[in-house]
Short mmCIF file of N, CA, C and O in Angstrom, two decimals:
data_model
loop_
_atom_site.label_atom_id
_atom_site.label_comp_id
_atom_site.label_asym_id
_atom_site.label_seq_id
_atom_site.Cartn_x
_atom_site.Cartn_y
_atom_site.Cartn_z
N MET P 1 -83.42 65.19 65.45
CA MET P 1 -82.31 65.93 66.05
C MET P 1 -81.94 67.11 65.16
O MET P 1 -81.90 67.00 63.93
N GLU P 2 -81.65 68.22 65.78
CA GLU P 2 -81.30 69.42 65.03
C GLU P 2 -79.86 69.33 64.52
O GLU P 2 -79.02 68.67 65.11
N THR P 3 -79.61 70.04 63.43
CA THR P 3 -78.26 70.09 62.88
C THR P 3 -77.43 71.11 63.64
O THR P 3 -77.96 71.97 64.35
N VAL P 4 -76.13 71.06 63.43
CA VAL P 4 -75.22 72.02 64.05
C VAL P 4 -75.62 73.44 63.64
O VAL P 4 -75.70 74.33 64.49
N ASN P 5 -75.88 73.66 62.37
CA ASN P 5 -76.25 75.00 61.91
C ASN P 5 -77.55 75.49 62.53
O ASN P 5 -77.68 76.67 62.85
N GLU P 6 -78.52 74.61 62.69
CA GLU P 6 -79.78 75.00 63.32
C GLU P 6 -79.55 75.42 64.78
O GLU P 6 -80.11 76.42 65.24
N ILE P 7 -78.74 74.67 65.47
CA ILE P 7 -78.43 75.00 66.86
C ILE P 7 -77.68 76.32 66.93
O ILE P 7 -78.01 77.19 67.74
N LEU P 8 -76.68 76.49 66.08
CA LEU P 8 -75.90 77.73 66.09
C LEU P 8 -76.76 78.95 65.76
O LEU P 8 -76.56 80.02 66.34
N SER P 9 -77.73 78.79 64.89
CA SER P 9 -78.58 79.93 64.53
C SER P 9 -79.41 80.40 65.72
O SER P 9 -79.75 81.58 65.83
N LYS P 10 -79.72 79.50 66.64
CA LYS P 10 -80.50 79.86 67.82
C LYS P 10 -79.68 80.66 68.84
O LYS P 10 -80.24 81.28 69.73
N LEU P 11 -78.37 80.65 68.69
CA LEU P 11 -77.51 81.35 69.65
C LEU P 11 -77.54 82.86 69.49
O LEU P 11 -77.16 83.59 70.41
N GLU P 12 -77.97 83.34 68.35
CA GLU P 12 -77.92 84.76 68.06
C GLU P 12 -78.64 85.61 69.10
O GLU P 12 -78.18 86.69 69.45
N ASN P 13 -79.76 85.14 69.60
CA ASN P 13 -80.54 85.90 70.57
C ASN P 13 -80.74 85.14 71.88
O ASN P 13 -81.71 85.37 72.59
N ALA P 14 -79.81 84.26 72.20
CA ALA P 14 -79.97 83.38 73.36
C ALA P 14 -79.50 84.04 74.65
O ALA P 14 -78.47 84.72 74.67
N ASP P 15 -80.26 83.81 75.71
CA ASP P 15 -79.80 84.22 77.04
C ASP P 15 -78.84 83.12 77.54
O ASP P 15 -78.62 82.11 76.87
N ASN P 16 -78.26 83.33 78.71
CA ASN P 16 -77.27 82.38 79.22
C ASN P 16 -77.82 80.98 79.42
O ASN P 16 -77.14 79.99 79.13
N THR P 17 -79.04 80.87 79.91
CA THR P 17 -79.64 79.55 80.12
C THR P 17 -79.80 78.82 78.80
O THR P 17 -79.44 77.65 78.67
N THR P 18 -80.33 79.52 77.81
CA THR P 18 -80.53 78.92 76.49
C THR P 18 -79.18 78.57 75.86
O THR P 18 -79.03 77.52 75.24
N LYS P 19 -78.21 79.46 76.02
CA LYS P 19 -76.87 79.21 75.48
C LYS P 19 -76.31 77.90 76.05
O LYS P 19 -75.77 77.07 75.31
N ASN P 20 -76.47 77.70 77.34
CA ASN P 20 -75.98 76.47 77.98
C ASN P 20 -76.71 75.24 77.45
O ASN P 20 -76.09 74.19 77.23
N ILE P 21 -78.00 75.35 77.27
CA ILE P 21 -78.79 74.24 76.72
C ILE P 21 -78.31 73.89 75.32
O ILE P 21 -78.12 72.72 74.98
N LEU P 22 -78.09 74.92 74.50
CA LEU P 22 -77.66 74.69 73.12
C LEU P 22 -76.25 74.10 73.07
O LEU P 22 -75.98 73.21 72.26
N GLU P 23 -75.38 74.56 73.97
CA GLU P 23 -74.04 73.98 74.03
C GLU P 23 -74.12 72.50 74.39
O GLU P 23 -73.43 71.66 73.80
N ASN P 24 -74.98 72.16 75.35
CA ASN P 24 -75.16 70.75 75.72
C ASN P 24 -75.68 69.93 74.55
O ASN P 24 -75.27 68.78 74.37
N GLU P 25 -76.58 70.50 73.76
CA GLU P 25 -77.08 69.79 72.57
C GLU P 25 -75.94 69.49 71.61
O GLU P 25 -75.86 68.40 71.04
N LEU P 26 -75.05 70.47 71.40
CA LEU P 26 -73.91 70.25 70.51
C LEU P 26 -72.99 69.17 71.05
O LEU P 26 -72.53 68.30 70.30
N VAL P 27 -72.73 69.21 72.35
CA VAL P 27 -71.87 68.19 72.96
C VAL P 27 -72.51 66.81 72.80
O VAL P 27 -71.82 65.83 72.51
N ASN P 28 -73.82 66.73 72.95
CA ASN P 28 -74.51 65.44 72.82
C ASN P 28 -74.46 64.88 71.41
O ASN P 28 -74.52 63.66 71.24
N ILE P 29 -74.37 65.74 70.41
CA ILE P 29 -74.20 65.24 69.04
C ILE P 29 -72.88 64.49 68.97
O ILE P 29 -72.78 63.45 68.33
N GLY P 30 -71.87 65.01 69.63
CA GLY P 30 -70.59 64.32 69.77
C GLY P 30 -69.69 64.38 68.56
O GLY P 30 -69.72 65.33 67.78
N ALA P 31 -68.89 63.33 68.41
CA ALA P 31 -67.82 63.29 67.42
C ALA P 31 -68.32 63.47 65.99
O ALA P 31 -67.59 64.00 65.15
N SER P 32 -69.53 63.08 65.70
CA SER P 32 -70.03 63.23 64.32
C SER P 32 -70.15 64.69 63.91
O SER P 32 -70.13 65.01 62.73
N ALA P 33 -70.23 65.59 64.89
CA ALA P 33 -70.34 67.02 64.60
C ALA P 33 -68.98 67.70 64.47
O ALA P 33 -68.92 68.87 64.08
N LEU P 34 -67.91 67.02 64.81
CA LEU P 34 -66.60 67.66 64.88
C LEU P 34 -66.16 68.34 63.59
O LEU P 34 -65.70 69.49 63.64
N PRO P 35 -66.25 67.69 62.43
CA PRO P 35 -65.81 68.40 61.21
C PRO P 35 -66.55 69.72 61.01
O PRO P 35 -65.93 70.75 60.71
N GLN P 36 -67.83 69.70 61.22
CA GLN P 36 -68.63 70.91 61.01
C GLN P 36 -68.33 71.96 62.09
O GLN P 36 -68.26 73.15 61.80
N LEU P 37 -68.14 71.53 63.32
CA LEU P 37 -67.83 72.47 64.39
C LEU P 37 -66.50 73.17 64.14
O LEU P 37 -66.39 74.38 64.32
N VAL P 38 -65.49 72.42 63.72
CA VAL P 38 -64.19 73.02 63.44
C VAL P 38 -64.29 73.98 62.25
O VAL P 38 -63.72 75.07 62.28
N ASP P 39 -65.05 73.60 61.23
CA ASP P 39 -65.27 74.51 60.10
C ASP P 39 -65.96 75.79 60.57
O ASP P 39 -65.56 76.90 60.19
N GLN P 40 -66.98 75.66 61.39
CA GLN P 40 -67.71 76.82 61.88
C GLN P 40 -66.84 77.71 62.77
O GLN P 40 -66.94 78.93 62.70
N LEU P 41 -65.98 77.10 63.55
CA LEU P 41 -65.12 77.87 64.44
C LEU P 41 -64.24 78.85 63.66
O LEU P 41 -63.88 79.91 64.17
N GLN P 42 -63.94 78.52 62.44
CA GLN P 42 -63.09 79.36 61.61
C GLN P 42 -63.83 80.56 61.02
O GLN P 42 -63.19 81.50 60.53
N VAL P 43 -65.16 80.57 61.08
CA VAL P 43 -65.92 81.66 60.45
C VAL P 43 -66.87 82.40 61.38
O VAL P 43 -67.17 83.57 61.15
N VAL P 44 -67.34 81.76 62.43
CA VAL P 44 -68.29 82.44 63.33
C VAL P 44 -67.54 83.33 64.31
O VAL P 44 -66.35 83.17 64.54
N ARG P 45 -68.27 84.27 64.87
CA ARG P 45 -67.70 85.21 65.84
C ARG P 45 -68.63 85.31 67.05
O ARG P 45 -69.74 84.80 67.04
N GLY P 46 -68.17 86.01 68.06
CA GLY P 46 -69.00 86.30 69.22
C GLY P 46 -69.41 85.08 70.01
O GLY P 46 -68.63 84.15 70.21
N ILE P 47 -70.67 85.11 70.45
CA ILE P 47 -71.20 84.03 71.27
C ILE P 47 -71.09 82.68 70.58
O ILE P 47 -70.74 81.68 71.19
N LYS P 48 -71.37 82.66 69.28
CA LYS P 48 -71.29 81.39 68.55
C LYS P 48 -69.89 80.80 68.64
O LYS P 48 -69.72 79.61 68.87
N ARG P 49 -68.89 81.66 68.45
CA ARG P 49 -67.51 81.16 68.48
C ARG P 49 -67.18 80.60 69.85
O ARG P 49 -66.54 79.55 69.98
N GLY P 50 -67.60 81.29 70.90
CA GLY P 50 -67.34 80.81 72.25
C GLY P 50 -68.00 79.48 72.54
O GLY P 50 -67.39 78.59 73.13
N VAL P 51 -69.23 79.33 72.10
CA VAL P 51 -69.95 78.08 72.32
C VAL P 51 -69.32 76.94 71.53
O VAL P 51 -69.14 75.83 72.05
N VAL P 52 -68.94 77.20 70.30
CA VAL P 52 -68.28 76.16 69.49
C VAL P 52 -66.96 75.75 70.14
O VAL P 52 -66.66 74.57 70.26
N ALA P 53 -66.17 76.72 70.58
CA ALA P 53 -64.89 76.41 71.22
C ALA P 53 -65.10 75.57 72.48
O ALA P 53 -64.40 74.56 72.68
N MET P 54 -66.05 75.96 73.32
CA MET P 54 -66.32 75.20 74.54
C MET P 54 -66.82 73.79 74.21
O MET P 54 -66.47 72.83 74.90
N THR P 55 -67.62 73.68 73.17
CA THR P 55 -68.11 72.36 72.76
C THR P 55 -66.95 71.46 72.36
O THR P 55 -66.89 70.29 72.77
N LEU P 56 -66.01 72.00 71.58
CA LEU P 56 -64.84 71.21 71.17
C LEU P 56 -64.02 70.78 72.39
O LEU P 56 -63.57 69.63 72.46
N ILE P 57 -63.85 71.68 73.34
CA ILE P 57 -63.11 71.33 74.56
C ILE P 57 -63.84 70.24 75.33
O ILE P 57 -63.23 69.27 75.79
N ARG P 58 -65.14 70.37 75.44
CA ARG P 58 -65.92 69.38 76.20
C ARG P 58 -65.97 68.03 75.50
O ARG P 58 -65.98 67.00 76.17
N ILE P 59 -65.99 68.02 74.18
CA ILE P 59 -65.96 66.74 73.46
C ILE P 59 -64.60 66.08 73.69
O ILE P 59 -64.50 64.86 73.79
N GLY P 60 -63.56 66.89 73.78
CA GLY P 60 -62.27 66.37 74.22
C GLY P 60 -61.34 65.87 73.13
O GLY P 60 -61.28 66.44 72.04
N ASP P 61 -60.64 64.80 73.45
CA ASP P 61 -59.56 64.28 72.61
C ASP P 61 -59.97 64.04 71.16
O ASP P 61 -59.14 64.20 70.25
N ALA P 62 -61.20 63.67 70.93
CA ALA P 62 -61.65 63.43 69.56
C ALA P 62 -61.56 64.69 68.70
O ALA P 62 -61.44 64.62 67.48
N SER P 63 -61.59 65.86 69.34
CA SER P 63 -61.52 67.14 68.62
C SER P 63 -60.13 67.44 68.08
O SER P 63 -59.98 68.17 67.10
N VAL P 64 -59.11 66.88 68.72
CA VAL P 64 -57.73 67.28 68.44
C VAL P 64 -57.35 67.07 66.98
O VAL P 64 -56.79 67.96 66.34
N LYS P 65 -57.66 65.91 66.41
CA LYS P 65 -57.22 65.66 65.02
C LYS P 65 -57.87 66.63 64.04
O LYS P 65 -57.25 67.05 63.07
N TYR P 66 -59.11 67.02 64.29
CA TYR P 66 -59.79 67.97 63.41
C TYR P 66 -59.19 69.37 63.55
O TYR P 66 -59.04 70.09 62.57
N LEU P 67 -58.84 69.74 64.78
CA LEU P 67 -58.20 71.04 65.00
C LEU P 67 -56.82 71.08 64.36
O LEU P 67 -56.44 72.08 63.75
N GLU P 68 -56.07 70.00 64.48
CA GLU P 68 -54.74 69.94 63.87
C GLU P 68 -54.82 70.04 62.35
O GLU P 68 -54.05 70.76 61.72
N LYS P 69 -55.77 69.34 61.77
CA LYS P 69 -55.95 69.38 60.32
C LYS P 69 -56.31 70.80 59.86
O LYS P 69 -55.75 71.30 58.87
N ALA P 70 -57.22 71.45 60.57
CA ALA P 70 -57.62 72.81 60.21
C ALA P 70 -56.46 73.78 60.35
O ALA P 70 -56.28 74.68 59.52
N ALA P 71 -55.65 73.61 61.39
CA ALA P 71 -54.50 74.49 61.61
C ALA P 71 -53.48 74.38 60.48
O ALA P 71 -52.88 75.38 60.09
N LYS P 72 -53.33 73.19 59.93
CA LYS P 72 -52.38 72.99 58.83
C LYS P 72 -52.84 73.68 57.56
O LYS P 72 -52.03 74.16 56.78
N SER P 73 -54.14 73.73 57.34
CA SER P 73 -54.65 74.31 56.10
C SER P 73 -55.02 75.78 56.23
O SER P 73 -55.25 76.45 55.23
N ASN P 74 -55.08 76.30 57.45
CA ASN P 74 -55.46 77.70 57.67
C ASN P 74 -54.53 78.30 58.72
O ASN P 74 -54.77 78.18 59.91
N LYS P 75 -53.48 78.94 58.26
CA LYS P 75 -52.47 79.49 59.18
C LYS P 75 -53.05 80.56 60.10
O LYS P 75 -52.58 80.74 61.22
N ASP P 76 -54.08 81.28 59.66
CA ASP P 76 -54.71 82.29 60.52
C ASP P 76 -55.47 81.65 61.68
O ASP P 76 -55.73 82.30 62.69
N PHE P 77 -55.81 80.39 61.54
CA PHE P 77 -56.56 79.66 62.55
C PHE P 77 -55.63 78.88 63.49
O PHE P 77 -56.05 78.41 64.54
N GLU P 78 -54.37 78.79 63.11
CA GLU P 78 -53.42 77.94 63.82
C GLU P 78 -53.35 78.23 65.32
O GLU P 78 -53.40 77.32 66.14
N TRP P 79 -53.30 79.51 65.69
CA TRP P 79 -53.17 79.85 67.12
C TRP P 79 -54.42 79.44 67.90
O TRP P 79 -54.33 79.01 69.05
N VAL P 80 -55.59 79.56 67.27
CA VAL P 80 -56.84 79.17 67.93
C VAL P 80 -56.83 77.66 68.17
O VAL P 80 -57.14 77.19 69.27
N ALA P 81 -56.46 76.92 67.14
CA ALA P 81 -56.41 75.46 67.25
C ALA P 81 -55.42 75.03 68.33
O ALA P 81 -55.72 74.16 69.15
N GLU P 82 -54.24 75.65 68.34
CA GLU P 82 -53.23 75.29 69.33
C GLU P 82 -53.72 75.58 70.74
O GLU P 82 -53.48 74.80 71.66
N TYR P 83 -54.38 76.71 70.92
CA TYR P 83 -54.93 77.06 72.23
C TYR P 83 -55.95 76.01 72.69
O TYR P 83 -55.90 75.53 73.82
N LEU P 84 -56.88 75.66 71.81
CA LEU P 84 -57.92 74.69 72.17
C LEU P 84 -57.31 73.32 72.46
O LEU P 84 -57.74 72.64 73.40
N ILE P 85 -56.33 72.93 71.69
CA ILE P 85 -55.66 71.63 71.93
C ILE P 85 -55.00 71.62 73.31
O ILE P 85 -55.11 70.64 74.05
N ARG P 86 -54.35 72.73 73.66
CA ARG P 86 -53.76 72.81 75.01
C ARG P 86 -54.83 72.70 76.10
O ARG P 86 -54.64 72.01 77.10
N GLU P 87 -55.96 73.36 75.89
CA GLU P 87 -57.05 73.28 76.87
C GLU P 87 -57.60 71.86 76.98
O GLU P 87 -57.91 71.39 78.08
N ILE P 88 -57.72 71.18 75.85
CA ILE P 88 -58.24 69.80 75.85
C ILE P 88 -57.27 68.89 76.59
O ILE P 88 -57.68 68.07 77.43
N LYS P 89 -55.99 69.02 76.31
CA LYS P 89 -55.00 68.14 76.93
C LYS P 89 -54.83 68.43 78.41
O LYS P 89 -54.47 67.55 79.18
N ALA P 90 -55.12 69.66 78.84
CA ALA P 90 -55.00 70.03 80.26
C ALA P 90 -56.19 69.52 81.08
O ALA P 90 -56.08 69.38 82.29
N ALA P 91 -57.30 69.28 80.41
CA ALA P 91 -58.52 68.89 81.13
C ALA P 91 -58.45 67.47 81.66
O ALA P 91 -57.69 66.67 81.30
#
């Protein structure tokens, strides 16, 4: 199985079909990837950031505690975490 970083590196030149496949791979890794996904969300931009955010939303409630923890330690990330938590709870 590929690591989160390996999957994210493939997003740089991915078309929409490949992007969707890679997002599904991240979702399938599941809760074990959450710490790394939340860390990556704070540093990646563009397509990678969108895919990581959607992955966290799709993984759902398990993502919330990691987002809350990151928001407490990174005030610049707080609004992103709060937005994603609202999306998760609305789903």
